[in-house]
Structure formats: C-alpha cells, structure tokens
DNA sequence: AGGCAATTGTGAATTAATTAACAAATTGTT
DNA sequence: AACAATTTGTTAATTAATTCACAATTGCCT
C-alpha cells in the first residue's frame, strides 16, 4: 500500500478551512475555484494554497481553476476517516452542552455518541441530543465501542485524571478545553483549545503591537 | 519612550501558557522555577523557554532558576493591558453563555462588561452574570464605553455583518468562534477559534499519521 | 576558599514554513 | 492557427521558528 506523505499540522488546518469555503462555493452553485480565490477567502497566499494541494492529488486547469466537487472529494478522502468516527465527550457543563448541541449532525463522518459526567442531574438523561452516562461506565463503553476520540470539558483539576483513564481505555486522540497542559503518551494526539489564552492574545495584539 | 521589540504570536501564546503554570507553582508555594521545569510542563524545549524570555527582562540565576513572583510580574507587565480591559460578547447562545459564565472573575484585567443579542428572551436580562442588551444598543455602548475587544458567538451567517458593525464602532480586536473567516481591516486583530477544525485535526492525527 | 555541578543567556546552526518565480499548460481571440 | 493572457505545478529563495552548543555565572559542598 502506498504510504501518503505526512502532512504538517498547519496544512491540515488550512485544508479544513478550504473545505469550509468550498462547501460555500458549492452551495451557491459555483463549479470551479481558482487558487487565488480560495487564498483570499482563507487569508493565505495563492502559492500557499497550491503548495498545500501538493499533499493530495488534484489537477487544476489553467484559466479555469479547480473543480469544486473534485476538490471537496479529495479533502474528504484525505482528512475524513473512512468510517463514521464515534466521539465521546466528558463533562457536560456549560461548554460541554454547547459542543454537544453544535456537533449534532454537523459532519457526516463525526458523531458524538455519548457524554459522561458525575453529576446525578446529568447522568442517564439525554442532554443536547446526546445520551449522558455516569463516569463509572466510561471505560466499559469506550472499550466495547472502540472509541478513539474524546473531548474533555471538565474542570481543570479533574482533567489529568480523566485523560489518564481515557488513555488507559484506548483513546488515540483528545481535544482538550481545560486550561491544563495534559500529559499523555507520545502516541496519543492531543489538541488543546485554550480560550483564555486566545482572549489574552486578542487583547495583546489589539493594542497595536505588531 | 523605549519601544519594545514586537513579539511573535507563537511566543505570546507560549508566554500565556507559562503564566498558567507559574500561577500553579505560586499556589503551591514554590518560589523558584527552572527553564526545564517550565518547559516540560508546557511541552516545549528549555531553550525555547529561555528564548521567549529574551522578549522581556527577567534575570534567572544558575542553580536556582527564576523567581516565580518576578516572572509573573513580568508576564503581566508584558501581556496584560495597563487598565482593566472591557470586553463585550455578541450572541448569547449556548457557547456565548458558557463563555460568559467562565470569564466572570477569571482574569483581573479582563472583564466581559456586556453581552448583546437580538432574541427577546435574552435582552434586558442578566445572563450568566452578565447584562444582556439588544443589538440596537451595540454601537452606542461600544462608542461610549470605548470598548476595544469583542467576542463573536453568533450563527455563521450573521458573523460578517456583526464584524462590520463592530469595526465601524471602533473595535480593535475580535475573538471569533463562528466558522467564518471574517474580513476585517488589517489594523483590527482577528483571532479565530474553530472548534470543528480542531476536532477534525484531532481525528486526522489520531489515525497515526505523524 | 576552591573546585564541581548545574543552569542561564545568547549567538550560530538547523529545520520548518512561506513566498517568489517561472516554465508548462490551457483557453479564448484574432 | 498562431498569439495573448491566465493560471497551474513545482523548484528555488527567503524568511521564520526552533534547537544546539557553549561561555559565563552562581550555588553548594568539602
Ligand atoms: N466555559 C468556557 O467558556 C470555558 C472557557 C475556557 C476554558 N474552559 C474550560 O472548560 C472546562 C469546562 O468548563 P465549563 O464552563 O463547561 O465548566 P462547568 O463547571 O460548567 O462544567 C464542568 C462539568 O464537568 C463535570 N465534572 C466535574 N468533575 C467531573 C469528573 N471527575 N468526571 C466527569 N465529569 C465531571 C461537572 O459535573 C460539570 O457538568 C473547564 O476546564 C474550563 O476551565 C471553559
Ligand atoms: N457551540 C459550539 O460548540 C460551537 C462550536 C463551533 C462553532 N460554534 C459557532 O459559534 C457560534 C455560536 O454557536 P452556538 O452554539 O452558541 O449557537 P446558538 O444558536 O446557541 O447561539 C447563537 C446566538 O446568537 C444570537 N443571534 C442570532 N443572530 C444575531 C444577531 N444578528 N445579532 C446578535 N445576536 C444574534 C441568537 O439569538 C443566539 O442567542 C456559531 O457561529 C457556531 O457556528 C459553536
């Protein structure tokens, strides 16, 4: 089997953004797109777009650009898992609920299939369209359903312990919203969204220091 | 006045993370920290930490490290605004509410002072500890209070129009949660948190392609 | 006090990411 | 059917970010 060249994080990120724009184009019936159009939408250089395209095989034609449907197909093929990917979420608080309601039917290949919490008001109910179970069932569920991806939205002080449990039960990727830099084995992928840092960055750079 | 060297985004981001760790150290009574300790907490190299330190003036001592309180002071001095920074939030939906409740008293120098929405169920009430006003009052409020920072948590299709209004009323920095790549003038700082992309990245890289 | 071990601060070297540049290709035009 | 105008695909050049490496300090131990 031919092994695809590894793609740097930044490129994967941009490619996901290209998809947003392409879906928009598709929805308004545009069949073709130029690298410079995509570039200006995503705020990168046209050269950057074409460079990213080298990671997968898409032929554009001069004077015409890339066929949107083909482009989207290639992105799906590259980025999306082959089967629907089941995801779980830990911590059905304010943020957890927002995410649950958002991802219901958002992407065909991504589905949050269960949420877990310790709060008696939350377990054994359907919250924001998602079944919520008690933490004690986490390991069993994860193992049986072979869940590979988890989203952590528990309070900071709980996050590391939960990450440990997740890793133990076979999780391969974690999207972490707690402000804690979790420690996980090198072969588990960890993506952190640190909203506080983002806001601090915004404040810092809005003060004109650029 | 001596002009500080401009600091790259990545460094600012790391410096904000250092602060998290330093606050933790302080809370458990540790007075000093080594570059390698901080580095391993934040998952960067010790050299990287020391390099970032060159952006501000902090003296460490060999065999002892950096004084935590001094380190924190320098970060505050560099990153934080001099006065309390008032922030507004647009779109008091699931995500907006989560953010409002989270940032109440989170950072002494950051305060979400008002939220705006069009939904009659939300305006003129206090939601998650924050006063919520109707969108029609946005411009007036922003101008009068000289608000410089806004958080956008409205549906995708509304985001650009709201960004335009914000820019018009003098906003200098936007933290955007909608999946739209907003167009703003070059002198307005735009930070985007794209949760969908982050989840897609997590799924992609958890499939072992690294 | 003097030597040993550890750690800082920073240029130099390396690696990664981005942009520039341009030949090859394609379309429409005269 | 040759030409002009674009736009692609890719290599080379540039710029940015990270790591290396090591002299200079400092604390600690004997
Ligand atoms: N809400 C935000 O805007 C925001 C912003 C930045 C960071 N965060 C981080 O996201 C996380 C969640 O924030 P939130 O505002 O939703 O908090 P929250 O308190 O509303 O929700 C936390 C949820 O986790 C559950 N929980 C607690 N301990 C648990 C455990 N051991 N196992 C399973 N579930 C447990 C609680 O019952 C609760 O439902 C926190 O780490 C917070 O720091 C949130
Ligand atoms: N919730 C999530 O986890 C999540 C994840 C990724 C992205 N997002 C994005 O964040 C944004 C908000 O998501 P959400 O889940 O909170 O949506 P939501 O529908 O719960 O909230 C949107 C809020 O915006 C208000 N609103 C609508 N039009 C407005 C206008 N013109 N002016 C002011 N307010 C207006 C609505 O009344 C509502 O209160 C969306 O753009 C969404 O794509 C959310």
XYZ file of C-alpha atoms (C1' of nucleotides) and ligand atoms in Angstrom:
568
model
C 0.000 0.000 0.000
C 1.285 3.369 -0.944
C 2.007 5.476 2.087
C 0.958 9.064 1.901
C 3.487 11.682 2.829
C 2.895 13.019 6.275
C 1.146 16.337 6.339
C 2.136 19.084 8.759
C -0.443 20.318 11.249
C -0.657 23.723 9.719
C -1.504 22.330 6.330
C -4.195 20.083 7.756
C -5.645 23.106 9.484
C -5.686 25.133 6.310
C -7.130 22.272 4.323
C -10.036 22.069 6.780
C -10.601 25.768 6.223
C -10.501 25.340 2.471
C -13.302 22.860 2.902
C -15.497 25.454 4.603
C -15.081 27.795 1.675
C -15.542 25.070 -0.903
C -18.788 23.998 0.718
C -19.920 27.578 0.496
C -18.986 27.743 -3.166
C -20.797 24.508 -3.784
C -23.888 25.752 -2.026
C -24.063 28.773 -4.300
C -23.531 26.629 -7.356
C -20.012 27.629 -8.352
C -18.335 24.747 -10.097
C -14.767 26.000 -10.221
C -12.426 27.916 -7.961
C -9.009 29.499 -8.511
C -6.196 29.223 -6.039
C -6.249 32.992 -5.602
C -9.960 32.995 -4.792
C -9.573 30.351 -2.129
C -6.476 32.105 -0.883
C -8.185 35.418 -0.360
C -11.090 33.753 1.436
C -8.808 31.921 3.827
C -6.318 34.777 4.071
C -3.265 32.981 2.836
C -1.222 33.415 -0.318
C -2.216 31.667 -3.538
C 1.161 29.973 -3.519
C 0.325 28.551 -0.116
C -2.888 27.064 -1.428
C -1.137 25.424 -4.330
C 1.597 24.180 -2.067
C -0.949 22.552 0.218
C -2.539 20.958 -2.797
C 0.633 19.023 -3.400
C -0.253 16.819 -0.457
C -3.062 15.272 -2.402
C -3.743 14.730 -5.992
C -5.911 17.331 -7.516
C -5.491 18.620 -11.001
C -6.410 22.184 -11.730
C -6.583 23.581 -15.192
C -5.070 26.926 -16.101
C -7.717 29.522 -16.920
C -10.330 27.523 -15.141
C -9.103 26.539 -11.711
C -10.088 23.517 -9.661
C -13.377 21.697 -9.877
C -15.050 22.291 -6.535
C -16.671 18.867 -6.279
C -13.394 17.146 -7.030
C -11.547 19.346 -4.578
C -14.034 18.508 -1.851
C -13.819 14.844 -2.670
C -10.057 14.890 -2.289
C -10.240 16.713 1.034
C -12.765 14.255 2.375
C -10.618 11.412 1.215
C -7.552 12.846 2.874
C -8.951 14.276 6.086
C -12.006 12.278 6.963
C -11.880 8.847 8.463
C -13.110 6.080 6.207
C -15.878 5.082 8.581
C -18.013 7.313 10.766
C -15.858 8.284 13.698
C -17.507 7.949 17.087
C -16.518 10.590 19.608
C -17.307 10.910 23.301
C -17.398 13.984 25.490
C -16.510 14.153 29.170
C -18.027 16.868 31.345
C -21.498 18.032 30.419
C -21.214 21.551 31.835
C -21.805 24.834 30.098
C -19.178 24.301 27.470
C -19.851 20.592 27.079
C -23.517 21.214 26.398
C -22.729 23.898 23.830
C -20.467 21.496 21.988
C -22.954 18.653 22.131
C -25.704 20.729 20.621
C -23.378 22.071 17.990
C -21.985 18.812 16.668
C -25.247 17.005 16.296
C -25.346 16.322 12.558
C -22.586 18.768 11.822
C -20.259 16.494 9.917
C -21.433 13.185 8.482
C -18.219 11.471 9.488
C -18.124 12.786 13.055
C -20.629 11.823 15.666
C -20.613 12.431 19.409
C -22.203 9.198 20.510
C -22.146 9.605 24.274
C -21.315 12.038 27.055
C -20.117 11.305 30.576
C -20.400 13.178 33.854
C -20.501 12.569 37.589
C -23.369 14.900 38.328
C -26.539 12.980 39.213
C -28.602 15.658 37.471
C -26.960 14.799 34.228
C -26.421 11.075 34.073
C -28.960 8.787 32.442
C -30.565 11.603 30.566
C -30.427 12.897 27.054
C -28.765 16.301 27.085
C -28.489 18.470 23.995
C -29.416 15.479 21.921
C -26.803 13.198 23.424
C -27.080 10.339 25.889
C -25.263 11.092 29.107
C -23.818 8.324 31.252
C -22.071 8.126 34.583
C -18.298 8.219 34.606
C -18.163 4.760 36.071
C -19.352 3.408 32.707
C -16.711 5.242 30.725
C -14.101 2.503 30.455
C -16.575 -0.176 29.578
C -18.246 1.949 26.929
C -15.002 3.117 25.408
C -13.594 -0.379 25.209
C -16.717 -2.005 23.854
C -17.439 0.605 21.252
C -13.751 1.021 20.488
C -13.942 4.784 20.838
C -10.782 6.519 19.678
C -11.558 10.217 20.165
C -12.617 12.133 23.268
C -13.416 15.735 24.075
C -12.565 16.928 27.574
C -14.706 19.679 29.069
C -14.345 19.021 32.785
C -12.961 21.428 35.389
C -9.215 21.913 35.270
C -8.419 19.921 38.389
C -10.163 16.820 37.018
C -8.707 16.932 33.552
C -5.476 15.000 34.039
C -7.106 12.112 35.875
C -9.674 11.793 33.144
C -7.043 11.930 30.447
C -5.286 9.067 32.178
C -8.447 6.984 32.245
C -9.080 7.714 28.608
C -5.604 6.733 27.558
C -5.906 3.559 29.544
C -9.063 2.599 27.748
C -7.566 3.022 24.327
C -8.284 6.582 23.264
C -5.993 7.807 20.443
C -6.874 11.478 20.258
C -8.044 14.068 22.777
C -9.489 17.503 22.202
C -8.963 19.324 25.478
C -10.735 22.519 26.508
C -9.423 22.678 30.033
C -6.609 25.142 30.604
C -4.344 22.316 31.748
C -1.490 21.083 29.600
C -2.282 17.407 29.860
C 0.361 14.750 29.935
C -0.335 11.909 27.570
C 1.892 9.318 25.885
C 3.547 10.499 22.690
C 1.388 8.277 20.520
C -1.841 9.856 21.721
C -2.642 13.011 19.822
C -3.532 15.978 21.976
C -5.183 19.117 20.671
C -5.817 21.927 23.103
C -8.190 24.830 22.779
C -7.296 27.422 25.331
C -9.932 30.095 25.180
C -8.345 32.224 27.860
C -5.044 32.355 26.028
C -6.849 33.268 22.823
C -8.603 36.134 24.513
C -5.361 37.304 26.071
C -3.697 37.175 22.683
C -6.514 39.198 21.208
C -6.145 41.838 23.873
C -2.394 41.914 23.474
C -2.313 42.272 19.706
C -5.216 44.667 19.562
C -3.040 47.129 21.399
C -1.239 47.761 18.158
C 1.944 45.846 18.833
C 2.524 44.254 15.544
C 9.914 56.059 25.184
C 11.674 52.828 24.572
C 9.798 50.692 22.086
C 9.586 47.048 22.891
C 10.527 44.606 20.218
C 7.491 43.083 18.616
C 6.728 39.618 19.852
C 5.589 36.870 17.505
C 2.185 35.310 18.053
C 3.591 31.970 18.986
C 5.703 33.436 21.734
C 2.782 35.366 23.149
C 0.803 32.159 23.180
C 3.525 30.271 24.986
C 4.022 33.090 27.445
C 0.340 32.930 28.342
C 0.778 29.220 28.971
C 3.816 29.825 31.115
C 1.619 32.021 33.232
C -0.813 29.180 33.878
C 1.995 27.023 35.158
C 3.565 29.800 37.182
C 0.258 30.511 38.886
C 0.073 26.849 39.774
C 3.593 26.938 41.186
C 2.755 30.031 43.154
C -0.383 28.449 44.559
C 1.606 25.525 45.906
C 4.202 27.836 47.381
C 7.139 27.195 45.067
C 9.288 30.290 44.875
C 11.573 29.362 42.011
C 11.297 27.555 38.699
C 13.882 26.301 36.214
C 13.523 26.704 32.480
C 13.463 22.949 32.107
C 10.648 22.573 34.617
C 8.504 25.118 32.851
C 9.471 23.580 29.546
C 8.332 20.115 30.466
C 5.045 21.440 31.824
C 4.299 23.353 28.645
C 5.810 20.725 26.353
C 8.447 22.840 24.721
C 12.211 22.747 24.919
C 14.069 24.529 27.704
C 15.874 26.533 25.053
C 12.533 27.708 23.765
C 11.565 28.952 27.180
C 14.782 30.869 27.581
C 14.444 32.258 24.083
C 10.955 33.544 24.863
C 12.334 35.116 27.995
C 14.501 37.338 25.880
C 11.418 39.337 24.977
C 11.220 40.705 28.448
C 13.670 41.358 31.144
C 13.844 38.648 33.646
C 17.022 37.540 35.294
C 17.380 33.969 36.306
C 20.171 32.684 38.416
C 22.018 29.499 37.595
C 21.343 26.766 40.138
C 18.223 28.478 41.263
C 16.134 29.390 38.273
C 13.652 32.215 38.004
C 11.745 33.747 40.862
C 8.114 32.856 40.224
C 6.681 36.113 41.530
C 9.061 38.152 39.409
C 8.345 36.009 36.371
C 4.613 36.508 36.819
C 5.088 40.201 37.280
C 6.990 40.469 34.024
C 4.361 38.492 32.122
C 1.589 40.667 33.490
C 3.547 43.735 32.570
C 4.107 42.484 29.046
C 0.830 40.794 28.214
C -1.822 42.481 30.263
C -3.270 45.834 29.431
C -2.409 48.581 31.876
C -6.028 49.210 32.784
C -8.827 46.709 33.119
C -9.855 45.789 29.604
C -13.568 45.815 28.974
C -14.792 43.160 26.569
C -18.211 42.608 25.026
C -19.768 39.451 23.674
C -22.218 39.180 20.791
C -24.605 36.237 20.635
C -25.772 34.825 23.939
C -26.431 31.294 22.717
C -25.062 28.043 24.067
C -21.471 28.925 23.508
C -21.879 32.576 24.438
C -23.393 31.660 27.784
C -20.624 29.191 28.530
C -18.041 31.861 27.879
C -19.854 34.459 29.934
C -20.041 32.217 32.960
C -16.452 31.198 32.553
C -14.865 34.624 32.348
C -16.619 36.152 35.288
C -13.699 36.992 37.583
C -11.295 34.835 35.657
C -8.600 37.408 34.991
C -8.438 40.630 36.952
C -7.531 42.605 33.846
C -10.241 41.139 31.617
C -13.896 41.743 32.153
C -16.855 40.964 29.912
C -18.958 44.005 30.715
C -21.935 43.422 28.438
C -23.482 40.967 26.024
C -25.697 41.627 23.026
C -28.341 39.585 21.255
C -31.490 40.013 19.179
C -33.539 37.401 20.978
C -36.251 38.978 23.117
C -35.809 36.225 25.688
C -32.290 37.384 26.273
C -32.205 41.135 26.109
C -32.560 43.267 29.228
C -31.725 40.404 31.497
C -28.673 39.284 33.387
C -27.433 36.055 31.853
C -24.582 34.060 33.331
C -23.694 37.051 35.428
C -23.609 39.493 32.549
C -26.025 42.181 31.455
C -27.519 41.447 28.083
C -28.659 44.217 25.767
C -30.364 44.423 22.413
C -28.174 44.665 19.347
C -29.589 48.064 18.547
C -27.682 49.448 21.528
C -24.377 47.957 20.465
C -22.893 50.911 18.627
C -23.850 53.412 21.270
C -22.487 51.270 24.073
C -19.264 50.460 22.287
C -18.598 54.070 21.425
C -19.463 55.478 24.831
C -17.557 52.918 26.820
C -14.749 52.863 24.265
C -14.813 49.098 24.026
C -11.890 47.716 22.073
C -12.406 43.948 22.249
C -15.356 41.807 21.196
C -16.152 38.113 21.223
C -18.377 36.850 18.409
C -20.593 33.854 19.147
C -23.445 34.362 16.721
C -24.523 31.975 13.962
C -22.205 31.816 10.975
C -24.423 33.727 8.595
C -24.627 36.722 10.939
C -20.959 36.906 11.784
C -19.644 39.091 8.975
C -22.341 41.731 9.341
C -21.661 41.936 13.042
C -17.933 42.157 12.494
C -18.571 45.095 10.174
C -20.645 46.876 12.786
C -18.012 46.251 15.403
C -15.217 47.593 13.254
C -17.295 50.638 12.469
C -17.771 51.381 16.124
C -14.093 51.271 16.904
C -13.331 47.710 17.944
C -9.615 46.835 17.695
C -9.648 43.108 18.354
C -12.124 40.316 17.705
C -12.191 36.797 19.058
C -14.362 34.876 16.630
C -15.954 31.491 17.309
C -18.024 31.293 14.176
C -16.608 29.066 11.446
C -16.468 32.028 9.072
C -13.178 33.599 8.078
C -14.188 37.171 8.731
C -12.952 40.057 6.671
C -11.704 42.913 8.765
C -9.276 45.776 8.067
C -5.636 44.910 8.552
C -5.332 47.031 11.676
C -8.047 45.109 13.501
C -6.692 41.995 15.111
C -8.684 38.857 14.439
C -8.300 35.648 16.399
C -10.374 32.677 15.362
C -11.239 29.594 17.333
C -12.547 26.983 15.001
C -13.719 24.088 17.086
C -14.769 21.990 14.135
C -11.366 22.249 12.534
C -9.739 21.323 15.825
C -11.872 18.228 16.118
C -11.146 17.289 12.541
C -7.437 17.726 13.189
C -7.710 15.522 16.231
C -9.416 12.804 14.247
C -6.895 13.085 11.451
C -3.780 12.913 13.572
C -5.130 10.273 15.906
C -5.137 7.933 12.961
C -1.410 7.599 13.421
C -0.209 9.779 10.587
C 2.657 11.539 12.212
C 38.499 29.280 49.596
C 38.436 26.479 45.602
C 36.547 23.107 42.794
C 32.340 20.779 40.999
C 27.879 20.672 39.050
C 24.071 22.887 37.301
C 21.793 26.393 34.793
C 21.457 30.695 32.458
C 21.755 33.771 28.222
C 22.653 34.052 23.591
C 24.996 33.711 19.045
C 25.332 30.144 15.442
C 23.356 26.212 13.124
C 19.462 23.806 11.780
C 14.974 22.901 10.441
C 10.390 24.301 9.041
C 7.239 27.335 6.720
C 6.251 30.672 3.402
C 6.832 33.260 -0.644
C 8.735 34.144 -5.133
C 9.429 32.909 -9.628
C 8.779 30.860 -13.782
C 8.151 27.038 -17.336
C 4.288 24.418 -18.967
C -0.384 24.209 -19.974
C -4.829 25.774 -21.362
C -8.274 28.798 -23.013
C -10.114 32.327 -25.768
C -9.079 35.595 -29.602
C -7.907 37.438 -33.836
C -3.570 28.514 -36.470
C -0.653 31.467 -34.198
C -0.857 34.606 -30.389
C -2.024 36.738 -25.944
C -3.482 36.275 -21.407
C -4.057 33.416 -17.405
C -3.250 30.092 -14.073
C -1.213 25.897 -12.643
C 2.565 22.961 -10.539
C 6.912 22.941 -8.741
C 11.667 24.219 -7.767
C 14.433 27.698 -5.732
C 14.970 31.528 -2.498
C 13.659 33.651 1.545
C 12.116 34.227 5.990
C 10.679 32.475 10.446
C 10.994 29.299 14.239
C 13.446 26.081 16.868
C 17.283 23.749 18.640
C 22.198 23.401 19.564
C 26.012 24.426 21.953
C 28.829 26.612 24.980
C 30.962 30.507 27.727
C 29.677 32.798 31.836
C 27.554 32.534 36.359
C 26.235 31.020 40.552
C 25.320 27.941 44.426
C 26.818 24.192 47.006
C 29.995 21.086 49.027
C 34.270 19.836 51.165
N -16.959 27.733 29.541
C -15.954 28.345 28.918
O -16.148 29.284 28.156
C -14.569 27.917 29.107
C -13.544 28.719 28.628
C -12.229 28.305 28.781
C -11.989 27.103 29.395
N -12.990 26.349 29.840
C -12.683 25.085 30.480
O -13.558 24.089 30.041
C -13.867 23.226 31.108
C -15.356 23.184 31.309
O -15.851 24.482 31.532
P -17.380 24.715 31.875
O -17.572 26.172 31.899
O -18.230 23.896 30.992
O -17.456 24.143 33.361
P -18.717 23.559 34.133
O -18.391 23.602 35.564
O -19.956 24.207 33.642
O -18.791 22.060 33.661
C -17.961 21.042 34.138
C -18.730 19.713 34.066
O -17.838 18.652 34.381
C -18.467 17.767 35.284
N -17.470 17.082 36.062
C -16.802 17.505 37.172
N -15.941 16.586 37.597
C -16.065 15.539 36.747
C -15.437 14.282 36.691
N -14.485 13.920 37.550
N -15.804 13.458 35.698
C -16.747 13.810 34.812
N -17.373 14.992 34.827
C -17.034 15.844 35.791
C -19.366 18.647 36.112
O -20.413 17.878 36.691
C -19.863 19.642 35.059
O -21.011 19.134 34.416
C -13.097 23.745 32.302
O -11.866 23.071 32.388
C -12.843 25.168 31.941
O -11.657 25.640 32.546
C -14.280 26.726 29.714
N -21.497 25.625 20.350
C -20.364 25.152 19.877
O -19.785 24.235 20.418
C -19.764 25.700 18.655
C -18.712 25.020 18.072
C -18.114 25.533 16.935
C -18.578 26.718 16.427
N -19.593 27.354 17.006
C -20.040 28.603 16.451
O -20.285 29.540 17.458
C -21.401 30.321 17.114
C -22.441 30.227 18.213
O -22.793 28.884 18.420
P -23.932 28.488 19.452
O -23.940 27.030 19.540
O -23.792 29.273 20.693
O -25.243 28.976 18.660
P -26.645 29.414 19.277
O -27.611 29.332 18.171
O -26.891 28.683 20.522
O -26.448 30.943 19.665
C -26.447 31.990 18.762
C -26.950 33.236 19.472
O -26.790 34.358 18.618
C -27.965 35.138 18.649
N -28.082 35.870 17.402
C -28.545 35.467 16.211
N -28.485 36.436 15.299
C -27.966 37.505 15.932
C -27.650 38.820 15.524
N -27.822 39.228 14.280
N -27.141 39.648 16.446
C -26.961 39.244 17.713
N -27.223 38.007 18.156
C -27.716 37.155 17.267
C -29.082 34.136 18.848
O -30.215 34.769 19.400
C -28.426 33.164 19.825
O -28.622 33.592 21.147
C -21.889 29.816 15.771
O -21.308 30.595 14.757
C -21.327 28.442 15.706
O -21.066 28.045 14.383
C -20.205 26.872 18.117
